[in-house]
Structures are given as C-alpha cells and as structure tokens.
Coordinates of C-alpha atoms in Angstrom, one line a residue:
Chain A
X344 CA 7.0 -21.8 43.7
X345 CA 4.9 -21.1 40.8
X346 CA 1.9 -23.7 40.3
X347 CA 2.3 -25.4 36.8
X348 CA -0.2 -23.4 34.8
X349 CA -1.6 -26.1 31.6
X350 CA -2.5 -24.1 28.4
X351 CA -5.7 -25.1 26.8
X352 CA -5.7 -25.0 23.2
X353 CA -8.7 -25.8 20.5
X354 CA -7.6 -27.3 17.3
X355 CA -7.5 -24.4 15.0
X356 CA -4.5 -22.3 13.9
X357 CA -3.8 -20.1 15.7
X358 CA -5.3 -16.5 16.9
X359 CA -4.7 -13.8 19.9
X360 CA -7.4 -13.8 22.5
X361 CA -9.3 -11.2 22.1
X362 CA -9.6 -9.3 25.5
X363 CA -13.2 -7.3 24.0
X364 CA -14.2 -9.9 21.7
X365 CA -18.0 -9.3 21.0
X366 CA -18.7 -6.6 23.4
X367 CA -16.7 -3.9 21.3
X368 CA -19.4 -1.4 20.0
X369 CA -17.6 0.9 18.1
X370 CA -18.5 0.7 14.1
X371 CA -17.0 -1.8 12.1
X372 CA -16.6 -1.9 8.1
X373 CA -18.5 -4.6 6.3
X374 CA -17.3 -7.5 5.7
X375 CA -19.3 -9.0 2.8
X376 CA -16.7 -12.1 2.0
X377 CA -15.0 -13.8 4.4
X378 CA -12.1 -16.4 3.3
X379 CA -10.8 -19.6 4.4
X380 CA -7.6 -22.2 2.7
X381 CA -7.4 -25.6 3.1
X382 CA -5.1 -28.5 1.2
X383 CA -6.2 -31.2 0.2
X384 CA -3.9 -34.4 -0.3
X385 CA -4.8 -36.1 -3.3
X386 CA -1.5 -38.2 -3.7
X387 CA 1.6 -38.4 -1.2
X388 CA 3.0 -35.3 -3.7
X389 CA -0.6 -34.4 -5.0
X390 CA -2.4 -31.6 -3.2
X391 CA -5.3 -29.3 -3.7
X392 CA -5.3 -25.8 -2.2
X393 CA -8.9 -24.7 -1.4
X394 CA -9.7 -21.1 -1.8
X395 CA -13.1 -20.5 0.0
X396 CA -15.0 -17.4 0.3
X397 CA -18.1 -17.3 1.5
X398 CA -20.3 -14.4 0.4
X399 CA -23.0 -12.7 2.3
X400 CA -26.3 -12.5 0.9
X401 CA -27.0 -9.8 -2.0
X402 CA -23.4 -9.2 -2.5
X403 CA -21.0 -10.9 -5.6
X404 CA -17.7 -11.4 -6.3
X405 CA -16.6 -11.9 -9.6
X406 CA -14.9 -14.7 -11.7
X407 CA -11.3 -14.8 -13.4
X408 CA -13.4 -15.2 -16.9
X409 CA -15.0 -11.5 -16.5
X410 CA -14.3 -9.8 -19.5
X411 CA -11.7 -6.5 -19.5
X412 CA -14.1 -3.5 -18.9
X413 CA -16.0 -5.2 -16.2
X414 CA -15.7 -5.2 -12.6
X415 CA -12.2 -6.1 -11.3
X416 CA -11.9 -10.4 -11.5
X417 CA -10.5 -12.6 -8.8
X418 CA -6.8 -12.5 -9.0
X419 CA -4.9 -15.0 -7.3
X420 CA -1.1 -15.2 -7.2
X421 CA 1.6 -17.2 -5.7
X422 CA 4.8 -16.4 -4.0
X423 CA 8.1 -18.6 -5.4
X424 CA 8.6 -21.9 -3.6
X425 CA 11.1 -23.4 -6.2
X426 CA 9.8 -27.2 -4.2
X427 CA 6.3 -26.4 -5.7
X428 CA 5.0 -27.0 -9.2
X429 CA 1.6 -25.4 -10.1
X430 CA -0.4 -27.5 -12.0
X431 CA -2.5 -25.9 -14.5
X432 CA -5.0 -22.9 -13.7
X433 CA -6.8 -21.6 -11.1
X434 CA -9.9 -23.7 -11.4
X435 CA -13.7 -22.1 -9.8
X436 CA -16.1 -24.7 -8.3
X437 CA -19.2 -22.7 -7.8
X438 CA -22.5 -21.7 -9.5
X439 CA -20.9 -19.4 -11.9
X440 CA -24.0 -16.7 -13.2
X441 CA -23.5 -14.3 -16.5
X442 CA -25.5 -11.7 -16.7
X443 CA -25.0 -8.7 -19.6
X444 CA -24.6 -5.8 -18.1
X445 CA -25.6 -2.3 -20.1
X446 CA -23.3 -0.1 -17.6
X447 CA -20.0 -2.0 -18.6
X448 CA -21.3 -3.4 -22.0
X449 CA -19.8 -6.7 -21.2
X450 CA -20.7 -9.9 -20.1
X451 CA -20.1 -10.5 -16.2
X452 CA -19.3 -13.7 -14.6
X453 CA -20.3 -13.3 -10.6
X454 CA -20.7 -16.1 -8.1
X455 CA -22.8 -15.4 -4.8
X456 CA -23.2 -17.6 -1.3
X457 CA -19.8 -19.4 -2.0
X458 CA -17.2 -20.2 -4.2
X459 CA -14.4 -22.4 -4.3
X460 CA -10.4 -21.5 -6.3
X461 CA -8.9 -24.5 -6.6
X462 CA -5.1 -24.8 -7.3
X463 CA -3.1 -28.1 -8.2
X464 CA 0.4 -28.6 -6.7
X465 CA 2.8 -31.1 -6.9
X466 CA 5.7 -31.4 -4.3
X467 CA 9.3 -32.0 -5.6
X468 CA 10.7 -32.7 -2.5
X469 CA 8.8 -34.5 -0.2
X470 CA 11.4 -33.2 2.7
X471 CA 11.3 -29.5 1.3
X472 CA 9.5 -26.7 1.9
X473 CA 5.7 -27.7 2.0
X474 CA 4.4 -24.1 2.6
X475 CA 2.6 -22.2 -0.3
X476 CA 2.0 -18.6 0.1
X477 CA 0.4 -16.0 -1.9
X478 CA -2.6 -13.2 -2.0
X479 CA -6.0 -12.7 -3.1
X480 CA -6.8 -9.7 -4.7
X481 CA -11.0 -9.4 -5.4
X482 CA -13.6 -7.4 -5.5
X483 CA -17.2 -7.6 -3.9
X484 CA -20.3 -5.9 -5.0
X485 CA -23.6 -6.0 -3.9
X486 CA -26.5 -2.8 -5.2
X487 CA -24.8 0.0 -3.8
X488 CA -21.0 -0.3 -3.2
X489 CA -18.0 -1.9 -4.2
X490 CA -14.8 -3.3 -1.9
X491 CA -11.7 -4.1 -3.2
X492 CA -9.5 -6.4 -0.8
X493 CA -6.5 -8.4 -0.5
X494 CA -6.1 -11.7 1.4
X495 CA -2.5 -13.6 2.4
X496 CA -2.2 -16.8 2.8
X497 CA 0.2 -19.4 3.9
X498 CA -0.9 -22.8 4.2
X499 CA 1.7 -25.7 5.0
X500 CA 0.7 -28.6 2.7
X501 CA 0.1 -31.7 5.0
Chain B
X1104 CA 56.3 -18.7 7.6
X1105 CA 56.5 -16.8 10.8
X1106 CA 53.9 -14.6 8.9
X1107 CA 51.7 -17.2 8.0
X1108 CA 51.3 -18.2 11.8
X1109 CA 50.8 -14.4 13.1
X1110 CA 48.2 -14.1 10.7
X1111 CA 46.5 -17.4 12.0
X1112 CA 46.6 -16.1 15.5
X1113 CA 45.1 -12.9 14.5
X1114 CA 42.5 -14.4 12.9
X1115 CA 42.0 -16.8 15.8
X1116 CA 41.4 -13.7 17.6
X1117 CA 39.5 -11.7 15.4
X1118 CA 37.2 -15.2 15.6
X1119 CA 36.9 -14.9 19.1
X1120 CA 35.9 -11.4 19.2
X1121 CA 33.4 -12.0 16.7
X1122 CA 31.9 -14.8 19.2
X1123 CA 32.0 -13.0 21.8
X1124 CA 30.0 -9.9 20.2
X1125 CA 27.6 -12.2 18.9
X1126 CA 27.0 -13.9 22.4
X1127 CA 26.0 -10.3 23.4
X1128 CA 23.3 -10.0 21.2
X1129 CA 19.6 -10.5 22.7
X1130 CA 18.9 -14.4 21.6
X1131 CA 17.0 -16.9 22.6
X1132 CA 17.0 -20.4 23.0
X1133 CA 14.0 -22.4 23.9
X1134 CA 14.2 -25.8 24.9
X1135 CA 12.0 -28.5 24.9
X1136 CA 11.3 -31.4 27.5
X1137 CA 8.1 -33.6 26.8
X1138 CA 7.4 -36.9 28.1
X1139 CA 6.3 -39.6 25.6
X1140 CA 7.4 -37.1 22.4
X1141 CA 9.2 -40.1 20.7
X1142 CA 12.3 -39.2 18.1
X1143 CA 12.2 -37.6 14.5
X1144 CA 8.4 -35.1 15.1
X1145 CA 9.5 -32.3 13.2
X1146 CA 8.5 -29.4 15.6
X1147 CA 7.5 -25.9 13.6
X1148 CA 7.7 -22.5 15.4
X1149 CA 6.0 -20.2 14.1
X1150 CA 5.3 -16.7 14.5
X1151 CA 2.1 -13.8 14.2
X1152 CA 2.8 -11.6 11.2
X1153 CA 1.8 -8.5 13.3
X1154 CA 0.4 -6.9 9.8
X1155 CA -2.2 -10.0 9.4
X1156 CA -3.2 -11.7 12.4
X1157 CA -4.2 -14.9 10.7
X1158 CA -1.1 -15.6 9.0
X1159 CA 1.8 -17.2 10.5
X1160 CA 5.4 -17.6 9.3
X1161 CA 7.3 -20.4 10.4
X1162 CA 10.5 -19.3 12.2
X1163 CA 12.4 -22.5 12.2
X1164 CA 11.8 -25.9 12.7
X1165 CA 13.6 -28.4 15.3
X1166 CA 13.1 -32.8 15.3
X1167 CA 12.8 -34.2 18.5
X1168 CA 14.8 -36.6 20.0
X1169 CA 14.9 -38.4 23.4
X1170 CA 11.9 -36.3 24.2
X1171 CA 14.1 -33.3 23.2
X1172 CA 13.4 -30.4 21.3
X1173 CA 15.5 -27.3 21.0
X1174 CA 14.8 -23.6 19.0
X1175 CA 17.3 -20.7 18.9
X1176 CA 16.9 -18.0 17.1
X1177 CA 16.3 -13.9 18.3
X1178 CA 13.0 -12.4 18.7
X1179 CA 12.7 -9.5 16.9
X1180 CA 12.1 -6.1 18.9
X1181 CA 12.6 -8.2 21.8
X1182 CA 8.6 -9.8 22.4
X1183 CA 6.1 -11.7 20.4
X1184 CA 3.9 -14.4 20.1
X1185 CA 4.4 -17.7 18.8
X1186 CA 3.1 -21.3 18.4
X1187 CA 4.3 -24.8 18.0
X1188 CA 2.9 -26.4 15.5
X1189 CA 3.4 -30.4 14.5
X1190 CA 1.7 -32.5 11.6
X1191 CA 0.9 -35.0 13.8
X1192 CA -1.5 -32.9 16.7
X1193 CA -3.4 -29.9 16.8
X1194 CA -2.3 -26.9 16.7
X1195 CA -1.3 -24.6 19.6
X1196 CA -4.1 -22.0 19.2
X1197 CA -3.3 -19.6 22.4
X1198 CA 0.3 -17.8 21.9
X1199 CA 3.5 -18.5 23.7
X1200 CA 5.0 -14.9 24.4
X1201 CA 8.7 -15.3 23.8
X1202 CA 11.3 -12.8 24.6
X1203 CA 15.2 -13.0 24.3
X1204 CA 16.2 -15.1 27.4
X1205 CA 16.8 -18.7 27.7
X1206 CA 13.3 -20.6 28.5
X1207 CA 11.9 -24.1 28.9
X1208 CA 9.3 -25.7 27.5
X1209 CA 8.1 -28.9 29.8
X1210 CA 4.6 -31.3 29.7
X1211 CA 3.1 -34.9 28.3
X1212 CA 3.0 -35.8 24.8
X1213 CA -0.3 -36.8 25.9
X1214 CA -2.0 -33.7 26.7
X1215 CA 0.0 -31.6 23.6
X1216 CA -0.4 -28.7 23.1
X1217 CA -0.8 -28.0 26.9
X1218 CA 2.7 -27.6 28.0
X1219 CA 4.3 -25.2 30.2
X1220 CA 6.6 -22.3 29.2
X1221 CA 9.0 -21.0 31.9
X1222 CA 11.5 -18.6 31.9
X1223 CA 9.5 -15.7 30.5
X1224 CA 7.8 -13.3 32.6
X1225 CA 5.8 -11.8 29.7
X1226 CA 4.4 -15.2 29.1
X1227 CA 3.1 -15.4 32.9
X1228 CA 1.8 -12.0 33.1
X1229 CA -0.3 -13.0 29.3
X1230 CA -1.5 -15.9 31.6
X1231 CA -2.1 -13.4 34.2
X1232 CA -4.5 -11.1 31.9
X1233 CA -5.9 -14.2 30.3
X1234 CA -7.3 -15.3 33.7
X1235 CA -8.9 -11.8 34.8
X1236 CA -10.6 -11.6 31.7
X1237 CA -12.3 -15.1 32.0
X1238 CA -13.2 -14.2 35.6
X1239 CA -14.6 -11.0 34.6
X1240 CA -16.3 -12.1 31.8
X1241 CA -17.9 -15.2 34.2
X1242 CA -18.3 -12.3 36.6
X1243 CA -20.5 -10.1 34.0
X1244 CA -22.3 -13.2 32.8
X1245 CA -23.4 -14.0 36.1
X1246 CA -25.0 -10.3 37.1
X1247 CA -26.3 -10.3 33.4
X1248 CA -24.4 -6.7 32.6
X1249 CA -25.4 -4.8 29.8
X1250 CA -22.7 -4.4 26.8
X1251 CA -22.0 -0.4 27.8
X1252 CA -21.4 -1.8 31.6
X1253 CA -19.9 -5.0 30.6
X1254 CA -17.2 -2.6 28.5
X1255 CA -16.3 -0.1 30.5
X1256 CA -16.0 -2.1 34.1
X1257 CA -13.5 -4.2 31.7
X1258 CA -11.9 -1.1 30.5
X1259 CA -11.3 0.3 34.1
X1260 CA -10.0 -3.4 34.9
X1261 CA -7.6 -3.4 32.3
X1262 CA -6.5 0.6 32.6
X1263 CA -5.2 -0.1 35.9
X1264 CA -3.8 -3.6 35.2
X1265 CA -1.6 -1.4 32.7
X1266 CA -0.6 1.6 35.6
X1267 CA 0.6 -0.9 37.5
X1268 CA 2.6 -2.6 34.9
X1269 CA 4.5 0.2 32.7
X1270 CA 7.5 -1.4 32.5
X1271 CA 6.3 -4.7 31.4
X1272 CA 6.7 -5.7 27.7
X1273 CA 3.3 -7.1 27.3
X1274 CA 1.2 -3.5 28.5
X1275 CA 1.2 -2.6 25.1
X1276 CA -0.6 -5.1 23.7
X1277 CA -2.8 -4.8 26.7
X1278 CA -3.4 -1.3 25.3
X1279 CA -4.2 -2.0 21.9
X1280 CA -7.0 -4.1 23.1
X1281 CA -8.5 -1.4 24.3
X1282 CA -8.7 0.3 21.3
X1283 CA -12.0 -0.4 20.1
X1284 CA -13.4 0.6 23.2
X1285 CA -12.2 3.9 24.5
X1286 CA -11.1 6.9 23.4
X1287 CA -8.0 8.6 21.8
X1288 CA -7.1 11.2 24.1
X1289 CA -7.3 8.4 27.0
X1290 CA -5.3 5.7 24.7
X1291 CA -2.4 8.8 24.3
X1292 CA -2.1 8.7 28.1
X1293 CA -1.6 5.3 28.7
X1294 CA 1.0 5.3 25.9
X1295 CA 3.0 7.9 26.9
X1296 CA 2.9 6.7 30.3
X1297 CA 5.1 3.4 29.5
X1298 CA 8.1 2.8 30.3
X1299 CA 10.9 3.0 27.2
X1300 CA 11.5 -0.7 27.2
X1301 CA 7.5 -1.5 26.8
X1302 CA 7.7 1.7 24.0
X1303 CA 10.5 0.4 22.2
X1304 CA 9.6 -3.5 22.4
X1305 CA 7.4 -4.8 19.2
X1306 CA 3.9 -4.5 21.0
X1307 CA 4.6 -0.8 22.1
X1308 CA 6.4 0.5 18.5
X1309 CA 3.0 -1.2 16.9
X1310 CA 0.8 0.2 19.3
X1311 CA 2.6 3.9 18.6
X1312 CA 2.0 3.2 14.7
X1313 CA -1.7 2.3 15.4
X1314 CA -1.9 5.3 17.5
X1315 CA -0.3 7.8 15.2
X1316 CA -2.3 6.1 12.4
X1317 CA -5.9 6.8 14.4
X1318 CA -4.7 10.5 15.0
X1319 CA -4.1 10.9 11.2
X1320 CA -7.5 10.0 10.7
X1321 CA -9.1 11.5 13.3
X1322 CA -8.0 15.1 11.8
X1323 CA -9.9 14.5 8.7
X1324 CA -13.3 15.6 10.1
X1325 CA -15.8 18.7 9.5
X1326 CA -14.2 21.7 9.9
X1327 CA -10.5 20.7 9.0
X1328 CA -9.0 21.4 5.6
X1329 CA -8.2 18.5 3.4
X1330 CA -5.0 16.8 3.3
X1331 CA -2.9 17.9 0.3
X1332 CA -2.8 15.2 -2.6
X1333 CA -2.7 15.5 -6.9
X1334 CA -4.6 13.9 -9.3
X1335 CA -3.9 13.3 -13.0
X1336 CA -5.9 14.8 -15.0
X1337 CA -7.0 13.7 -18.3
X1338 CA -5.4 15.6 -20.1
X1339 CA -2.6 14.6 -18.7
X1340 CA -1.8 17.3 -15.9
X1341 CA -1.1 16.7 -12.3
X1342 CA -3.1 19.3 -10.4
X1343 CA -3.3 19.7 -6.9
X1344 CA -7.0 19.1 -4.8
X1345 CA -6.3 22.9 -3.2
X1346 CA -6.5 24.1 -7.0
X1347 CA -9.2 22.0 -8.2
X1348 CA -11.0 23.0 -5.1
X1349 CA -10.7 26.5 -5.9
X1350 CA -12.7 26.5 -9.1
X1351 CA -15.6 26.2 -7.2
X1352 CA -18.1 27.6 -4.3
X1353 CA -18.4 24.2 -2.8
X1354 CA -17.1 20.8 -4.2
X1355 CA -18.7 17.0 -4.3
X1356 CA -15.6 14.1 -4.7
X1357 CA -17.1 11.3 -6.0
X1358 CA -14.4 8.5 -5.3
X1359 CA -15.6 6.0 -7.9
X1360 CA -14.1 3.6 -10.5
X1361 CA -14.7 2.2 -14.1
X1362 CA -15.3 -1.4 -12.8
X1363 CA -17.9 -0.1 -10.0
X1364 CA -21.5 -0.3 -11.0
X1365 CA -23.1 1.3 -8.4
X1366 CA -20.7 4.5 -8.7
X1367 CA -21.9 4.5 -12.3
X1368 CA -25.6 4.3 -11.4
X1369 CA -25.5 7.2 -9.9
X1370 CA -24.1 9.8 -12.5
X1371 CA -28.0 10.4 -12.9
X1372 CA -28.6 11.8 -9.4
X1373 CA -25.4 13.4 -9.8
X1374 CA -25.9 14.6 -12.9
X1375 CA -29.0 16.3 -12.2
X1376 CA -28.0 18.0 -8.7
X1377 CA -24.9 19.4 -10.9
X1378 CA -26.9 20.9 -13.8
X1379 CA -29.4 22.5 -11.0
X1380 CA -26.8 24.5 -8.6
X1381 CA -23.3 24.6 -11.1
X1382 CA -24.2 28.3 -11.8
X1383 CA -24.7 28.5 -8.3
X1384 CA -21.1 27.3 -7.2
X1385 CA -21.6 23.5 -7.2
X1386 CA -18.8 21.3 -8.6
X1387 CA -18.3 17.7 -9.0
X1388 CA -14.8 16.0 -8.8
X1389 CA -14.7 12.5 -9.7
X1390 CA -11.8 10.9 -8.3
X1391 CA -11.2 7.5 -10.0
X1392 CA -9.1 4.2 -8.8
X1393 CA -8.5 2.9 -11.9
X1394 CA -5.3 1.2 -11.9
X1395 CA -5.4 1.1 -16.0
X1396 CA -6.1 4.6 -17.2
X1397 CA -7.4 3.6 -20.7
X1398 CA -10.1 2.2 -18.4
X1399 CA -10.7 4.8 -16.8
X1400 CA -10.7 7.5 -20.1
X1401 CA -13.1 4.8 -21.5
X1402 CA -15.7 5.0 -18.9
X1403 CA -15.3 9.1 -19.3
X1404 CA -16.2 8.7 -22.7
X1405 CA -19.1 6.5 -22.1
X1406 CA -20.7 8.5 -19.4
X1407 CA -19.8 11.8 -20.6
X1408 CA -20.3 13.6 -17.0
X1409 CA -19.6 17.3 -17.3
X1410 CA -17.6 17.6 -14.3
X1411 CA -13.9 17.2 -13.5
X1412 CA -12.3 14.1 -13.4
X1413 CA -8.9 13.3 -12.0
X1414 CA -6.9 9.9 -11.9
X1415 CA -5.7 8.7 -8.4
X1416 CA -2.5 8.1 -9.0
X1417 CA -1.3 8.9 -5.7
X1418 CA -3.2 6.7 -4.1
X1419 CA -5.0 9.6 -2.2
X1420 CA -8.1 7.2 -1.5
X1421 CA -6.2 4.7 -0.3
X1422 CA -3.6 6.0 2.0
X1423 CA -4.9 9.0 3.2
X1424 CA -8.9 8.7 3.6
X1425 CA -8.7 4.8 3.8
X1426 CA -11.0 4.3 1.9
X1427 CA -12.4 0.4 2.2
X1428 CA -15.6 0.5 -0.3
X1429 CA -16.8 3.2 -3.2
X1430 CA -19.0 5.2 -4.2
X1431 CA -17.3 7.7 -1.2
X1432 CA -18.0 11.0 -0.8
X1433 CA -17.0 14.4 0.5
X1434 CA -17.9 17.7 0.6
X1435 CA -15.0 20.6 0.1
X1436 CA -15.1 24.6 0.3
X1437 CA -13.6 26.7 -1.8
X1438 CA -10.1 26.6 0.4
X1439 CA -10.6 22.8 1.0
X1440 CA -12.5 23.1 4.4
X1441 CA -14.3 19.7 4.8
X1442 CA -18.2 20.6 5.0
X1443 CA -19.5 16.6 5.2
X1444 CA -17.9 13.2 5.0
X1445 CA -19.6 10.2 3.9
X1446 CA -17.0 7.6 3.5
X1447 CA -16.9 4.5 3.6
X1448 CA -13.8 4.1 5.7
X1449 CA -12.3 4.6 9.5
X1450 CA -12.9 8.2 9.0
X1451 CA -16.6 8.4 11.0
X1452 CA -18.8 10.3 8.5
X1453 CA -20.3 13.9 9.5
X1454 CA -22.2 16.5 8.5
X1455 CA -25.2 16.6 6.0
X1456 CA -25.7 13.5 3.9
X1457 CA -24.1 13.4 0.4
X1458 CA -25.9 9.8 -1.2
X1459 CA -28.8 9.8 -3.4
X1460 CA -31.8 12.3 -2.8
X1461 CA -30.6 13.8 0.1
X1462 CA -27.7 15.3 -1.9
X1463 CA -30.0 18.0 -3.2
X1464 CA -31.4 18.9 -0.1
X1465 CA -27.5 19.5 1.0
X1466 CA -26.4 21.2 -2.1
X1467 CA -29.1 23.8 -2.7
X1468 CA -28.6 24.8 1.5
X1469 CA -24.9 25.2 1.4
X1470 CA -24.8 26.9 -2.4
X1471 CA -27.1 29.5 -0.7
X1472 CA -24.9 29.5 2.7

C-alpha cells in the first residue's frame, strides 16, 4: 500500500510548479509592469478591487485622463455579473505627472514605480456570485519602445 | 387512454436510455472526507485557465456536511489541474490533477490544505515528478552546478522520465516544461513519440498547439520569404506585402504606431538613411497598429514621412510576427526574402542591425550587394 503522501501548500493562489524555474536561459521579453488584484472589504456588501501594477524603473504607463492623440490610456473593463453594482469610476491612486509632449501635441498623464485602479462594488446578494472578472488593456513606455498588453482577472470578493 | 399509457412507457424508456448514455460519458466525481471540517464551508473547485496561468475559474462549489464534501462534474479533455479553495483557509497553491474516474479526497481540517487525493494515477505520478525535481534540485545545490549543467542533467532526467511514461496523461505537461530549455527538433520527438491518449488528452492537444505555434515562428528567419499579409493603404487600397515589396531593391518595415513616441523619434534617423540610398533601391514601409485610422492618417500628416504607409488591419503584427513591443523592424528583398529581423517578439532577431546608427551602415552595404 501506497504511503499517505501530505501536500504542502503556501498561502497564495494558486500556480503550476515550475519544473526549470530560474535556471531557464533562453531569452525572455521584458516585462516592464507587472500586476497584482486585491478586494478590499469596506462594508459586509462594500468592497474595493485593487488594481496594482508596479512599474520598473524608467518606464510609464499612462492614465485614463490622457488626452485622444496621446499614447494609448489604461483601459479597464468588466465582465457582467448581474450580483455586482459598479460604483462610480475607475479611480487612480498614484503620483499622477503631466508633462506636454511636442510629438503628440497633447498633454500626457503617466504614472511611474506604481499605481493603484481602484473600483467600488457593491454586492446585491450576499449568497450570489461574489466573483468579478474583467481585463486590463495598457500600455507601457519607457525611451525606446512601447508594449501594449492585456491582463484577466478574476478575483472572488471575500 | 390505452395511448396515453404506451406513450408513458415509451417515454419511460426513452428516459432510461438517456440515463444510461449519459452514465457512459467520462465524469467524475470527487468526494471529500475531512476530519474536524464542521457543516455549511462552502468548498470552491476551481480550475487553471490553460490560456492564463494565473487565472482560475471556479468549476462548482459543494457545502460540507458531516465532514463531507462532494464534486461532480467532467473534466474536460479528460486531465487538468485544479484547487480547493475556501474563504475560511489558505488556498491550495500546488494543483490536484483530476481525470474522469471516481476519486477521494481524505485528511484533517487541521492541517488544510494538505490532504490526500486517491484514485488518480496522474495525480501520483505529478507527485512522482514533483519529488525528483526537489531531489535534483537539492542534488545540484549541493555539488554547486553551474546553470548550463544544472539544465541539461535536469533535461536528460526529465527526457527519460517521459520515454518511460508515453502513455501517461501527465507526459505532456512534463514536455512543455522543457520547452524553454531544449530544442525544437528534440521537443517534435518526444511529441510524436506519445501515446494517442497522452496526445489527445488536454496537456498533449496544448502541447501540439504550443509546438505547432514555435514552428510557425521558427520559419520566419533570414533567408525565408515573408509570410503573406495586406495592409490598407491610405488611400484606401488593400495591397499585399509581396507587391509593396516589389517596388523596391530592399525594404525597411517600420512597425510603429500614432500613440508610440519612441517610433516617432526616430523618423529623423529614418528619414535621413531614406533620402541617402532611395535612388539606390531603399524603401521604407511603415506598418502602423493603430486601431482608429483617423489616428493614424493624423500622425501621417504631422510627420509627413515620404515613404509608404499601410494600416494593419489584419493584424499581421500581432498574429503572425508576434510582435510584443514597437518600434520593430525587418528587412525584406525585392521577392520578400527576409535579409535581418530586429523584433521585438519570439521570433530571435538576425542579421545586420536595423535601430538607430547602425541602420546606415546596413543599408548602404546591402543597396550595393
């Protein structure tokens, strides 16, 4: 008979072990933004959904205020969950910077390091569907090229 | 009357029949049996999105009672990974492999998540691989191996883990591990050694689309002629990159955008390279992806570069070249024969450079070639 085999598990969410993890030397593509969603419970029905990205050093990623004609803003947008109200915008916690630039002929609104998106949702039914899903679509800049990316996320609201 | 009741029994019968096909079908059924779990935890299973490895979707969710939980369900293309997930504990970080077959889930609330899973021998062998690659990586630590050394004595672990396990519905995945770290040709002849339940199970039909995707990419190189694609132009033609090719001894494709500065900061480097050699046989095709056009026409306007300029509407950049960041470029022949990649992409860049200064140095030699 098999010996009972115990899993150990860390507390994060969850990811395949990597077999090469670290030793792989094969070229990688930059990746100058890295994101991360959290919720926050402000009320039993109240929550805040944290979108985090952390930007590498000498590279920007731009605000939803950016002007038309710019580079390409933050978009972020929600799948349905008919249990889930919105409240309100999109708001950015961060160290928003303008700066005119000739090239475009438009004010640009950047953050660099980190910035926050911060959504408001209320939960109809405390017993429904507590899961809100959605993308990220942004661009990220620093003096010689330009990414473009998307980012899912589901995040269960608990 | 008499019809009404032979109509029942048929349908009684059809009922059955039904059952019985659908008791045919490959399902699962996990069950749960955890000392200490007390009634009403809502239990979430949830599974890997193969296309994003960080999101999960929950599957379904069960309550315990009497230390009871119980899942049913099918899992698709017969394997995958999955986790247990409760509001109460931490999550289940290292996957449960799950195929169709009944299986058990058994432990102490106490020590959740580490439980057992029985009746899955995909989920043992995972254990299995798990454990030699902790003891090799111990094992490499130990005689302080170099990365090349440390890679390839895993590689040659792993290659012969899979030989001996064709048949097994986790050797795929095993596979695409190795992906990273050796070669095509070699990655081919594991594949195609598999057996056709590992092939046609989800690790081994994602492996094959990984594998036919690498192959795609690996024929865009030096020396191969460019994929066929069209542009719009703006004027409002579609023309094909064979024809636009043609008008020209040697072509530059800028891929570039209106909203990308540092594409646009360099239409003075470009522009002077293409007013030295364009008598010569140099041309420039910009290749812009703009989703909004009247963007794109604007920035045309403002920049007023004297080369061609095609929209992407095909999404050329993105699905054939890949193309992660811009400015890209490429260098293309007369008959679309790739002379030098430098994009920023899976595609591994070759030949002479194409960015900044160096661009002269390549045009002026292969104008004169």
């Amino acid at each position: 008979m098999r010996k009972m085999r115990l899993i150990r598990c860390l507390a994060m969410t969850g990811v395949i072990i990597l077999l090469f993890a670290g030793i792989s030397t094969k070229a990688q593509i930059v990746k100058p933004a890295s994101w991360s969603f959290t919720a926050k419970k402000v009320k039993a029905d109240l929550y805040e959904l944290h979108m985090t990205a952390i930007i590498k050093d000498g590279w920007a990623i731009y605000s939803q205020l950016t002007p038309e004609g710019g580079p390409e803003r933050t978009v972020i947008s929600f799948d349905k969950n008919a249990n889930l109200l919105l409240g309100g915008k999109v708001k950015e916690m961060g160290t928003m910077k303008k700066k005119h630039e000739e090239v475009f002929a438009v004010d640009v609104h950047y953050f660099e390091h980190d910035v926050s998106f911060v959504q408001l949702l209320k939960i109809k039914n405390l017993k429904g569907d507590r899961t809100i899903k959605g993308n990220v679509n942004y661009m990220v800049c620093d003096k010689s090229q330009c990414i473009t990316d998307e980012v899912p996320f589901s995040v269960l609201l608990k | 009357m008499k019809k009404y009741i032979s109509a029942l029994i048929l349908s009684a019968q059809f009922g059955l029949m039904f059952q019985t096909i659908a008791q045919t079908q490959p399902q699962f059924s996990l069950y749960g049996q955890i000392d200490g779990l007390q009634d009403g935890v809502k239990i979430y299973l949830v599974k890997d999105k193969p296309s994003n490895k960080k999101l999960l979707d929950t599957v379904s969710v069960a309550t315990s009672k009497d230390g009871n939980f119980y899942f049913t369900g099918k899992v698709p293309d017969g394997i995958g990974f999955y986790y247990l997930q409760t509001n109460a504990v931490a999550a289940m970080t290292q996957g449960l492999v799950l195929v169709n077959a009944n299986m058990k889930l058994s432990g102490d609330w106490q020590s959740w998540p580490m439980i057992k899973l029985t009746g899955s021998d995909s989920h043992l062998q995972y254990l299995e691989i798990l454990k030699f690659n902790a003891e090799m990586n111990a094992k490499l630590k130990t005689e302080n191996a170099d990365v090349a050394t440390a890679k390839s004595r895993k590689a040659n672990v792993f290659k012969s883990y899979i030989n001996s396990h064709l048949n097994s519905l986790i050797t795929p995945f095993v596979i695409d591990q190795l992906i990273e770290t050796i070669e095509m040709p070699e990655l081919k002849t594991l594949y195609d050694a598999l057996g056709q339940d590992a092939k046609n199970a989800s690790f081994g039909l994602s492996l094959d689309k990984k594998l036919k995707r690498a192959e795609k990419l690996g024929a865009i190189k030096v020396g191969s002629i460019i994929p066929h694609f069209n542009l719009t132009m703006a004027d409002g033609t579609i023309a094909s990159i064979k024809s636009l090719a043609a008008k020209n001894k040697i072509t530059l494709i800028d891929f570039w955008a209106s909203w990308c500065k540092p594409c646009r900061m360099e239409n003075p480097n470009l522009t002077e390279v293409y007013n030295a050699y364009h008598d010569k046989g140099f041309g420039i095709l910009g290749i812009s992806s703009d989703k909004k056009a009247e963007l794109w026409k604007k920035a045309l306007a403002e920049d007023k570069t004297p080369w061609l300029h095609g929209l992407d509407t095909e999404l050329a950049g993105q699905n054939i070249f890949e193309i992660k960041a811009i400015p890209s470029y490429m260098m293309i022949d007369q008959e679309g024969k790739i002379l030098a990649l430098e994009l920023l992409s899976p595609i591994k860049g070759d030949g002479p450079g194409l960015r900044g200064k160096v661009l002269h140095e390549t045009v002026k030699k292969l104008v004169n070639l």
